[in-house]
Coordinates of N, CA and C and ligand atoms in Angstrom, one line a residue:
M1 N 0.8 -1.2 0.0 CA 0.0 0.0 0.0 C 0.9 1.2 0.0
R2 N 0.6 2.1 -1.0 CA 1.4 3.4 -1.1 C 0.5 4.6 -0.9
K3 N 1.0 5.5 -0.1 CA 0.2 6.7 0.1 C 1.1 7.9 -0.1
Y4 N 0.7 8.6 -1.2 CA 1.5 9.8 -1.6 C 0.7 11.0 -1.6
V5 N 1.4 12.1 -1.3 CA 0.8 13.5 -1.5 C 1.7 14.1 -2.6
I6 N 1.0 14.8 -3.5 CA 1.8 15.6 -4.5 C 1.5 17.0 -4.3
M7 N 2.5 17.8 -4.1 CA 2.3 19.3 -3.8 C 3.1 20.1 -4.8
G8 N 2.6 21.3 -5.0 CA 3.3 22.2 -5.9 C 2.4 23.3 -6.2
V9 N 3.0 24.4 -6.6 CA 2.2 25.6 -6.9 C 1.3 25.3 -8.2
Q10 N 0.3 26.1 -8.4 CA -0.5 25.9 -9.6 C 0.3 25.9 -10.9
G11 N 0.0 25.0 -11.8 CA 0.7 24.9 -13.0 C 2.0 24.1 -12.9
S12 N 2.3 23.5 -11.8 CA 3.5 22.8 -11.7 C 3.3 21.3 -12.2
G13 N 2.1 21.0 -12.6 CA 1.9 19.7 -13.1 C 1.5 18.6 -12.1
K14 N 0.9 19.1 -11.0 CA 0.5 18.1 -10.0 C -0.5 17.1 -10.6
G15 N -1.5 17.6 -11.3 CA -2.5 16.7 -11.8 C -2.0 15.7 -12.8
T16 N -1.2 16.2 -13.8 CA -0.6 15.4 -14.8 C 0.3 14.3 -14.2
Q17 N 1.2 14.7 -13.3 CA 2.2 13.8 -12.7 C 1.5 12.8 -11.8
G18 N 0.5 13.3 -11.0 CA -0.3 12.5 -10.1 C -1.0 11.4 -10.9
Q19 N -1.6 11.7 -12.0 CA -2.3 10.8 -12.8 C -1.4 9.7 -13.4
L20 N -0.3 10.2 -13.9 CA 0.7 9.2 -14.5 C 1.2 8.2 -13.5
L21 N 1.5 8.7 -12.3 CA 2.1 7.9 -11.2 C 1.0 6.9 -10.8
A22 N -0.2 7.4 -10.6 CA -1.3 6.5 -10.2 C -1.6 5.4 -11.2
R23 N -1.6 5.8 -12.5 CA -2.0 4.9 -13.5 C -1.2 3.6 -13.5
E24 N 0.2 3.9 -13.5 CA 1.1 2.7 -13.6 C 1.2 1.9 -12.3
L25 N 0.9 2.5 -11.2 CA 1.1 1.8 -9.9 C -0.3 1.3 -9.4
D26 N -1.3 1.5 -10.2 CA -2.7 1.1 -9.8 C -3.1 1.8 -8.5
L27 N -2.7 3.0 -8.4 CA -3.2 3.8 -7.2 C -4.4 4.6 -7.7
V28 N -5.1 5.1 -6.7 CA -6.3 6.0 -7.0 C -5.7 7.4 -7.0
H29 N -6.0 8.2 -8.0 CA -5.6 9.6 -8.0 C -6.8 10.4 -7.5
I30 N -6.5 11.2 -6.5 CA -7.6 12.0 -5.9 C -7.1 13.5 -6.0
S31 N -7.9 14.3 -6.8 CA -7.7 15.7 -6.9 C -8.9 16.4 -6.3
V32 N -8.6 17.2 -5.2 CA -9.7 17.9 -4.6 C -10.2 19.0 -5.5
G33 N -9.3 19.6 -6.3 CA -9.7 20.6 -7.2 C -10.7 20.0 -8.3
D34 N -10.4 18.8 -8.8 CA -11.2 18.1 -9.8 C -12.6 17.8 -9.2
I35 N -12.6 17.4 -7.9 CA -13.9 17.1 -7.3 C -14.8 18.4 -7.2
F36 N -14.1 19.5 -6.8 CA -14.9 20.7 -6.8 C -15.3 21.1 -8.2
R37 N -14.4 21.0 -9.2 CA -14.8 21.4 -10.5 C -16.0 20.6 -11.1
W38 N -16.0 19.3 -10.7 CA -17.1 18.4 -11.1 C -18.4 18.9 -10.5
N39 N -18.3 19.3 -9.3 CA -19.5 19.8 -8.6 C -20.0 21.1 -9.2
V40 N -19.1 22.0 -9.6 CA -19.5 23.2 -10.2 C -20.2 22.9 -11.6
R41 N -19.5 22.1 -12.3 CA -20.0 21.7 -13.7 C -21.4 21.1 -13.6
N42 N -21.6 20.3 -12.6 CA -22.9 19.6 -12.5 C -23.9 20.3 -11.6
H43 N -23.6 21.6 -11.3 CA -24.6 22.4 -10.5 C -25.1 21.8 -9.3
T44 N -24.2 21.2 -8.5 CA -24.7 20.6 -7.2 C -24.7 21.7 -6.2
K45 N -25.2 21.3 -5.0 CA -25.2 22.3 -3.9 C -23.8 22.7 -3.5
M46 N -22.9 21.7 -3.5 CA -21.5 22.0 -3.1 C -20.9 22.9 -4.2
G47 N -21.3 22.6 -5.5 CA -20.8 23.4 -6.6 C -21.1 24.9 -6.4
A48 N -22.4 25.1 -6.0 CA -22.8 26.5 -5.8 C -22.0 27.2 -4.6
Q49 N -21.7 26.4 -3.6 CA -20.9 26.9 -2.5 C -19.5 27.3 -2.8
V50 N -18.9 26.6 -3.7 CA -17.5 26.8 -4.0 C -17.2 27.6 -5.3
K51 N -18.2 27.8 -6.1 CA -17.9 28.4 -7.4 C -17.2 29.8 -7.3
R52 N -17.8 30.7 -6.5 CA -17.2 32.0 -6.5 C -15.8 32.0 -5.9
I53 N -15.7 31.2 -4.8 CA -14.4 31.1 -4.1 C -13.3 30.6 -5.1
M54 N -13.6 29.6 -5.9 CA -12.7 29.0 -6.8 C -12.3 30.1 -7.9
A55 N -13.4 30.7 -8.4 CA -13.1 31.7 -9.5 C -12.2 32.8 -9.1
A56 N -12.3 33.1 -7.8 CA -11.4 34.2 -7.3 C -10.0 33.7 -6.9
G57 N -9.8 32.4 -7.0 CA -8.5 31.8 -6.7 C -8.3 31.7 -5.2
E58 N -9.4 31.8 -4.5 CA -9.2 31.6 -3.0 C -9.3 30.2 -2.6
L59 N -9.0 29.9 -1.3 CA -9.1 28.6 -0.8 C -10.5 28.3 -0.2
V60 N -11.0 27.1 -0.5 CA -12.3 26.7 0.1 C -12.1 26.4 1.6
G61 N -13.1 26.6 2.4 CA -13.0 26.4 3.8 C -12.5 25.0 4.2
D62 N -11.8 24.9 5.3 CA -11.2 23.7 5.7 C -12.3 22.6 6.0
D63 N -13.4 23.0 6.6 CA -14.4 22.0 7.0 C -14.9 21.2 5.8
L64 N -15.2 22.0 4.7 CA -15.7 21.4 3.5 C -14.7 20.5 2.8
V65 N -13.4 21.1 2.8 CA -12.4 20.4 2.1 C -12.1 19.0 2.9
E66 N -12.1 19.1 4.2 CA -11.8 17.9 4.9 C -12.9 16.9 4.8
S67 N -14.1 17.3 4.7 CA -15.2 16.4 4.6 C -15.2 15.7 3.2
V68 N -14.8 16.5 2.2 CA -14.6 15.9 0.8 C -13.6 14.9 0.8
V69 N -12.4 15.2 1.4 CA -11.3 14.2 1.4 C -11.7 13.0 2.2
R70 N -12.3 13.2 3.4 CA -12.7 12.0 4.3 C -13.6 11.1 3.5
H71 N -14.7 11.8 2.9 CA -15.7 11.0 2.2 C -15.0 10.2 1.0
R72 N -14.1 10.9 0.3 CA -13.5 10.2 -0.8 C -12.7 9.0 -0.4
L73 N -11.9 9.2 0.7 CA -11.0 8.1 1.1 C -11.8 7.0 1.8
Q74 N -13.0 7.3 2.3 CA -13.9 6.3 2.9 C -14.4 5.3 1.9
Q75 N -14.3 5.7 0.6 CA -14.9 4.8 -0.4 C -14.0 3.5 -0.5
H76 N -12.8 3.6 0.0 CA -11.9 2.4 0.1 C -11.8 1.6 -1.2
D77 N -11.7 2.4 -2.3 CA -11.4 1.7 -3.6 C -9.9 1.8 -3.9
W78 N -9.1 2.1 -2.9 CA -7.7 2.3 -3.1 C -6.9 1.1 -2.5
N79 N -7.1 -0.1 -3.1 CA -6.5 -1.3 -2.5 C -5.0 -1.2 -2.5
Y80 N -4.4 -0.5 -3.5 CA -2.9 -0.4 -3.6 C -2.4 0.9 -3.1
G81 N -3.3 1.8 -2.8 CA -2.9 3.1 -2.3 C -3.5 4.3 -3.1
F82 N -3.0 5.5 -2.8 CA -3.5 6.7 -3.4 C -2.5 7.7 -3.6
V83 N -2.7 8.6 -4.6 CA -1.9 9.8 -4.8 C -2.9 10.9 -4.7
I84 N -2.7 11.8 -3.7 CA -3.7 12.9 -3.5 C -3.0 14.2 -3.9
D85 N -3.7 15.0 -4.8 CA -3.1 16.3 -5.2 C -3.9 17.5 -4.8
G86 N -3.3 18.5 -4.5 CA -4.0 19.8 -4.1 C -4.4 19.8 -2.6
F87 N -3.9 18.8 -1.9 CA -4.3 18.7 -0.5 C -3.1 18.0 0.3
P88 N -2.8 18.4 1.5 CA -3.3 19.6 2.2 C -2.6 20.9 1.7
R89 N -3.4 22.0 2.0 CA -2.9 23.3 1.5 C -2.7 24.3 2.6
N90 N -2.9 23.9 3.8 CA -2.6 24.7 5.0 C -2.3 23.9 6.2
G91 N -1.9 24.5 7.3 CA -1.5 23.7 8.5 C -2.6 22.9 9.0
A92 N -3.8 23.5 9.1 CA -5.0 22.7 9.7 C -5.3 21.5 8.9
Q93 N -5.3 21.6 7.5 CA -5.5 20.4 6.7 C -4.4 19.4 6.9
A94 N -3.2 19.8 7.0 CA -2.1 18.9 7.2 C -2.2 18.1 8.5
E95 N -2.7 18.8 9.5 CA -2.8 18.1 10.8 C -3.9 17.1 10.7
F96 N -5.1 17.5 10.1 CA -6.2 16.6 10.0 C -5.7 15.3 9.2
F97 N -5.0 15.5 8.2 CA -4.5 14.4 7.3 C -3.6 13.5 8.1
M98 N -2.6 14.1 8.7 CA -1.6 13.3 9.4 C -2.2 12.5 10.6
E99 N -3.3 13.0 11.2 CA -3.9 12.3 12.3 C -4.6 11.0 11.8
S100 N -5.0 11.0 10.5 CA -5.8 9.9 10.0 C -5.0 8.9 9.1
Y101 N -4.0 9.4 8.4 CA -3.3 8.6 7.4 C -1.8 8.8 7.6
D102 N -1.1 7.6 7.6 CA 0.4 7.8 7.6 C 0.9 7.8 6.1
L103 N 1.7 8.8 5.8 CA 2.1 9.0 4.5 C 3.4 8.3 4.2
D104 N 3.6 7.8 2.9 CA 4.9 7.3 2.5 C 5.8 8.4 2.0
A105 N 5.2 9.3 1.3 CA 6.1 10.3 0.7 C 5.3 11.5 0.3
V106 N 5.9 12.7 0.3 CA 5.3 13.9 -0.3 C 6.2 14.3 -1.4
I107 N 5.6 14.4 -2.6 CA 6.4 14.8 -3.8 C 6.1 16.3 -4.0
H108 N 7.2 17.0 -3.9 CA 7.1 18.5 -4.1 C 7.6 18.9 -5.4
L109 N 6.7 19.4 -6.3 CA 7.1 19.8 -7.6 C 7.5 21.3 -7.5
E110 N 8.8 21.6 -7.8 CA 9.2 23.0 -7.7 C 9.2 23.7 -9.0
L111 N 8.6 24.9 -9.0 CA 8.5 25.8 -10.2 C 8.6 27.2 -9.8
P112 N 9.5 28.0 -10.4 CA 9.6 29.4 -10.0 C 8.3 30.2 -10.5
D113 N 8.0 31.3 -9.7 CA 6.7 32.0 -10.0 C 6.6 32.5 -11.4
H114 N 7.7 33.0 -12.0 CA 7.6 33.5 -13.4 C 7.2 32.4 -14.4
E115 N 7.6 31.2 -14.1 CA 7.3 30.1 -15.0 C 5.8 29.6 -14.7
V116 N 5.4 29.8 -13.5 CA 4.0 29.5 -13.2 C 3.1 30.4 -14.0
R117 N 3.4 31.7 -14.0 CA 2.6 32.7 -14.7 C 2.5 32.3 -16.2
R118 N 3.7 32.0 -16.7 CA 3.7 31.7 -18.2 C 2.9 30.4 -18.5
R119 N 3.0 29.4 -17.6 CA 2.2 28.2 -17.9 C 0.7 28.3 -17.7
V120 N 0.4 28.9 -16.5 CA -1.0 28.9 -16.2 C -1.9 29.8 -17.1
L121 N -1.3 30.9 -17.6 CA -2.1 31.8 -18.4 C -2.2 31.2 -19.8
S122 N -1.5 30.1 -20.1 CA -1.7 29.5 -21.5 C -2.4 28.2 -21.3
R123 N -3.0 27.9 -20.2 CA -3.7 26.6 -19.9 C -5.1 26.7 -20.5
R124 N -5.5 25.6 -21.1 CA -6.9 25.5 -21.6 C -7.5 24.1 -21.2
L125 N -8.8 24.1 -21.0 CA -9.4 22.9 -20.5 C -10.6 22.5 -21.4
C126 N -10.9 21.2 -21.5 CA -12.1 20.8 -22.2 C -13.2 20.6 -21.1
P127 N -14.2 21.4 -21.2 CA -15.2 21.3 -20.1 C -16.1 20.0 -20.2
S128 N -16.0 19.4 -21.4 CA -16.8 18.2 -21.5 C -16.1 16.9 -21.0
C129 N -14.8 16.7 -21.5 CA -14.2 15.4 -21.0 C -13.1 15.7 -20.0
G130 N -12.7 16.9 -19.7 CA -11.8 17.2 -18.7 C -10.3 17.2 -19.1
M131 N -10.1 17.0 -20.4 CA -8.7 16.9 -21.0 C -8.0 18.3 -20.8
D132 N -6.8 18.3 -20.4 CA -6.0 19.6 -20.2 C -5.1 19.9 -21.4
Y133 N -5.0 21.1 -21.8 CA -4.1 21.5 -22.9 C -3.2 22.7 -22.4
N134 N -2.2 22.9 -23.2 CA -1.3 24.1 -22.9 C -0.9 24.7 -24.2
L135 N -1.2 26.0 -24.4 CA -0.9 26.6 -25.7 C 0.6 26.7 -26.0
I136 N 1.5 26.5 -25.0 CA 2.9 26.5 -25.2 C 3.4 25.1 -25.5
A137 N 3.1 24.1 -24.6 CA 3.8 22.8 -24.7 C 2.9 21.7 -25.2
D138 N 1.6 21.9 -25.2 CA 0.7 20.8 -25.5 C -0.6 21.3 -26.2
R139 N -0.4 21.8 -27.4 CA -1.5 22.5 -28.2 C -2.5 21.4 -28.7
P140 N -3.7 21.8 -28.8 CA -4.7 20.8 -29.5 C -4.4 20.8 -30.9
E141 N -4.7 19.7 -31.6 CA -4.4 19.7 -33.1 C -5.2 20.8 -33.8
Q142 N -6.5 20.9 -33.5 CA -7.3 22.0 -34.1 C -7.5 23.1 -33.1
E143 N -7.2 24.3 -33.5 CA -7.2 25.4 -32.5 C -8.5 25.5 -31.8
G144 N -8.4 25.5 -30.5 CA -9.6 25.8 -29.7 C -10.6 24.6 -29.5
R145 N -10.2 23.4 -30.0 CA -11.1 22.2 -30.0 C -10.4 21.1 -29.3
C146 N -11.1 20.3 -28.5 CA -10.5 19.1 -27.8 C -10.2 18.0 -28.8
D147 N -9.0 17.5 -28.7 CA -8.6 16.3 -29.6 C -9.4 15.1 -29.3
I148 N -9.9 14.9 -28.1 CA -10.6 13.7 -27.7 C -12.0 13.7 -28.1
C149 N -12.7 14.8 -27.7 CA -14.2 14.8 -28.0 C -14.7 15.9 -28.9
G150 N -13.7 16.8 -29.3 CA -14.1 17.9 -30.2 C -14.8 19.1 -29.6
H151 N -15.0 19.1 -28.3 CA -15.7 20.2 -27.6 C -14.8 21.4 -27.7
E152 N -15.5 22.6 -27.6 CA -14.7 23.8 -27.6 C -14.0 24.0 -26.2
L153 N -12.7 24.4 -26.3 CA -11.9 24.5 -25.1 C -12.2 25.8 -24.4
V154 N -12.0 25.8 -23.1 CA -12.2 27.0 -22.3 C -11.0 27.3 -21.4
T155 N -10.9 28.5 -20.9 CA -9.9 28.8 -19.9 C -10.6 28.6 -18.5
R156 N -9.8 27.9 -17.6 CA -10.4 27.7 -16.3 C -10.8 29.0 -15.7
A157 N -11.9 29.1 -15.0 CA -12.4 30.3 -14.4 C -11.3 31.0 -13.5
D158 N -10.5 30.1 -12.9 CA -9.5 30.6 -11.9 C -8.1 30.8 -12.6
D159 N -8.0 30.8 -13.9 CA -6.8 31.0 -14.5 C -6.7 32.4 -15.1
T160 N -7.2 33.4 -14.4 CA -7.0 34.8 -14.8 C -5.8 35.4 -14.0
P161 N -5.2 36.5 -14.5 CA -4.0 37.0 -13.8 C -4.4 37.4 -12.3
E162 N -5.6 37.9 -12.0 CA -5.9 38.3 -10.7 C -6.0 37.0 -9.8
A163 N -6.7 36.0 -10.2 CA -6.9 34.8 -9.4 C -5.5 34.1 -9.2
L164 N -4.7 34.2 -10.3 CA -3.4 33.5 -10.2 C -2.5 34.2 -9.1
E165 N -2.6 35.5 -9.1 CA -1.8 36.2 -8.0 C -2.3 35.8 -6.6
A166 N -3.6 35.7 -6.5 CA -4.2 35.3 -5.2 C -3.7 33.9 -4.8
R167 N -3.7 33.0 -5.8 CA -3.3 31.6 -5.5 C -1.8 31.6 -5.2
L168 N -1.0 32.4 -5.9 CA 0.5 32.4 -5.6 C 0.7 32.9 -4.2
R169 N 0.0 33.9 -3.8 CA 0.1 34.5 -2.5 C -0.3 33.4 -1.4
D170 N -1.4 32.8 -1.6 CA -1.8 31.7 -0.7 C -0.8 30.6 -0.6
Y171 N -0.2 30.3 -1.8 CA 0.7 29.1 -1.8 C 1.9 29.5 -0.9
H172 N 2.4 30.7 -1.1 CA 3.6 31.1 -0.4 C 3.4 31.2 1.1
E173 N 2.2 31.8 1.4 CA 1.9 32.1 2.8 C 1.4 30.8 3.6
K174 N 0.5 30.0 2.9 CA -0.2 29.0 3.7 C 0.4 27.6 3.4
T175 N 0.7 27.4 2.1 CA 1.1 26.0 1.7 C 2.5 25.7 2.0
R176 N 3.4 26.7 1.8 CA 4.8 26.5 2.1 C 5.0 26.0 3.5
P177 N 4.4 26.6 4.5 CA 4.6 26.1 5.9 C 4.2 24.6 6.0
V178 N 3.2 24.1 5.2 CA 2.9 22.7 5.3 C 4.1 21.8 4.8
L179 N 4.7 22.3 3.8 CA 5.9 21.6 3.3 C 7.0 21.5 4.4
E180 N 7.1 22.7 5.1 CA 8.1 22.7 6.2 C 7.8 21.6 7.2
L181 N 6.5 21.5 7.5 CA 6.0 20.5 8.5 C 6.4 19.1 8.0
F182 N 6.1 18.8 6.7 CA 6.4 17.5 6.2 C 7.9 17.3 6.1
Q183 N 8.7 18.4 5.8 CA 10.1 18.3 5.8 C 10.7 17.8 7.1
R184 N 10.1 18.3 8.2 CA 10.6 17.9 9.5 C 10.4 16.4 9.7
K185 N 9.4 15.8 9.0 CA 9.1 14.4 9.1 C 10.0 13.6 8.1
E186 N 10.7 14.4 7.3 CA 11.6 13.8 6.4 C 10.9 12.9 5.3
V187 N 9.8 13.3 4.9 CA 9.1 12.6 3.8 C 9.0 13.3 2.5
V188 N 9.7 14.5 2.4 CA 9.5 15.3 1.2 C 10.6 15.0 0.2
H189 N 10.2 14.8 -1.0 CA 11.1 14.6 -2.2 C 10.9 15.8 -3.1
D190 N 11.9 16.7 -3.2 CA 11.8 17.8 -4.1 C 12.1 17.4 -5.6
V191 N 11.3 17.8 -6.5 CA 11.5 17.4 -7.9 C 11.4 18.7 -8.7
D192 N 12.3 18.9 -9.6 CA 12.3 20.1 -10.5 C 11.1 19.9 -11.5
A193 N 10.2 20.8 -11.5 CA 9.0 20.7 -12.4 C 9.2 21.3 -13.8
R194 N 10.4 21.9 -14.1 CA 10.6 22.6 -15.3 C 10.7 21.7 -16.6
P195 N 11.4 20.5 -16.5 CA 11.6 19.7 -17.7 C 10.2 19.2 -18.2
P196 N 10.3 18.6 -19.4 CA 9.1 18.0 -20.0 C 8.5 16.9 -19.1
V197 N 7.2 16.6 -19.3 CA 6.4 15.7 -18.4 C 7.1 14.4 -18.2
D198 N 7.6 13.8 -19.2 CA 8.2 12.4 -19.1 C 9.4 12.5 -18.2
E199 N 10.2 13.5 -18.3 CA 11.4 13.7 -17.5 C 11.1 13.9 -16.0
V200 N 10.0 14.7 -15.8 CA 9.6 14.9 -14.4 C 9.1 13.6 -13.8
Q201 N 8.3 12.9 -14.6 CA 7.8 11.6 -14.1 C 9.0 10.6 -13.8
A202 N 10.0 10.6 -14.7 CA 11.1 9.7 -14.4 C 11.8 10.1 -13.1
A203 N 11.9 11.4 -12.9 CA 12.6 11.9 -11.7 C 11.8 11.5 -10.4
I204 N 10.5 11.6 -10.5 CA 9.7 11.2 -9.4 C 9.9 9.7 -9.1
R205 N 9.9 8.9 -10.1 CA 10.0 7.4 -9.9 C 11.4 7.1 -9.2
K206 N 12.4 7.9 -9.7 CA 13.8 7.6 -9.2 C 13.8 8.0 -7.7
T207 N 13.3 9.2 -7.4 CA 13.5 9.6 -6.0 C 12.7 8.8 -5.1
L208 N 11.6 8.2 -5.6 CA 10.8 7.3 -4.7 C 11.3 5.8 -4.7
A209 N 12.4 5.6 -5.4 CA 12.9 4.3 -5.6 C 11.9 3.3 -6.2
L210 N 11.2 3.7 -7.2 CA 10.2 2.9 -7.8 C 10.8 2.4 -9.1
P211 N 10.2 1.3 -9.8 CA 10.8 0.9 -11.0 C 10.8 2.1 -12.0
P212 N 11.8 2.1 -12.9 CA 12.0 3.2 -13.8 C 10.7 3.5 -14.7
Y213 N 10.5 4.7 -15.1 CA 9.4 5.1 -15.9 C 9.8 4.9 -17.4
I214 N 8.9 4.2 -18.1 CA 9.1 4.1 -19.5 C 8.0 4.8 -20.3
P215 N 8.3 5.9 -20.9 CA 7.2 6.7 -21.5 C 6.6 5.9 -22.7
A216 N 5.3 6.1 -22.9 CA 4.5 5.5 -24.0 C 5.1 6.0 -25.3
L217 N 5.2 5.1 -26.3 CA 5.7 5.6 -27.6 C 4.6 6.4 -28.3
P218 N 4.9 7.4 -29.1 CA 3.9 8.2 -29.7 C 3.1 7.3 -30.7
A219 N 1.8 7.5 -30.8 CA 0.9 6.6 -31.6 C 1.3 6.8 -33.1
Ligands
LIG1 P1 -6.5 23.0 -7.9 O1 -7.0 22.3 -9.1 O2 -5.8 22.1 -7.0 O3 -5.7 24.2 -8.3 O4 -7.7 23.6 -7.1 C1 -8.6 24.5 -7.7 C2 -9.3 25.3 -6.6 O5 -10.1 24.4 -5.7 C3 -8.4 26.0 -5.6 O6 -8.0 27.3 -6.2 C4 -9.3 26.2 -4.4 O7 -10.3 27.2 -4.6 C5 -10.0 24.9 -4.4 N1 -9.2 23.9 -3.6 C6 -8.6 22.7 -4.1 N2 -8.0 22.1 -3.1 C7 -8.2 22.8 -2.0 C8 -7.7 22.7 -0.6 N3 -7.0 21.6 -0.2 N4 -8.1 23.7 0.3 C9 -8.8 24.7 -0.1 N5 -9.3 24.9 -1.4 C10 -8.9 24.0 -2.3

């Protein structure tokens, strides 16, 4: 059983790297941000509660976040373990988490703020199937359309310059101290998030002493 947390500032590739790691190791990938986005898209009561907060780039309240995480982990579909991304994001969440689950490792994706701005502001999302694109590194074949389902691509509501600055501020003020807490427990593995996706994934596997990553060949 493996229990990993993947941390990093917005745009550092937490979702992409978390999914890749989970897929090959048969772990469940849990993204708190994705759970909230699903709720917003499907107009649930929770979606209505978090929509404005997310669009402003602010953090959702701890009680709601913790109940989402608890509920998700209670499903016990993670026989081989899980990779959780976007959580914990402050000291209170970290304490809640450490009381309930013993972690094997925290993967910390490092990316300088100027690179975050460049990446995040060129990010696009398919609102229909959830596929992510990036106008710099990972463009769709047809401009503005999803390669998988053909739906029109959108900018995430929280990928505006104002919301990004709010998230960067929160990250430095609230999330960095969480890293320091984990660092004291000596479970943090720093990984440079600047190289291409495959290289970052290979570095994650190496630092966690997992079997080497073999990227899929292009179709
Ligand atoms: P992400 O996709 O991880 O960037 O999350 C998108 C948004 O969801 C964040 O900007 C927050 O508004 C909210 N969110 C996700 N995870 C958390 C968390 N652990 N604590 C508070 N808010 C969160």
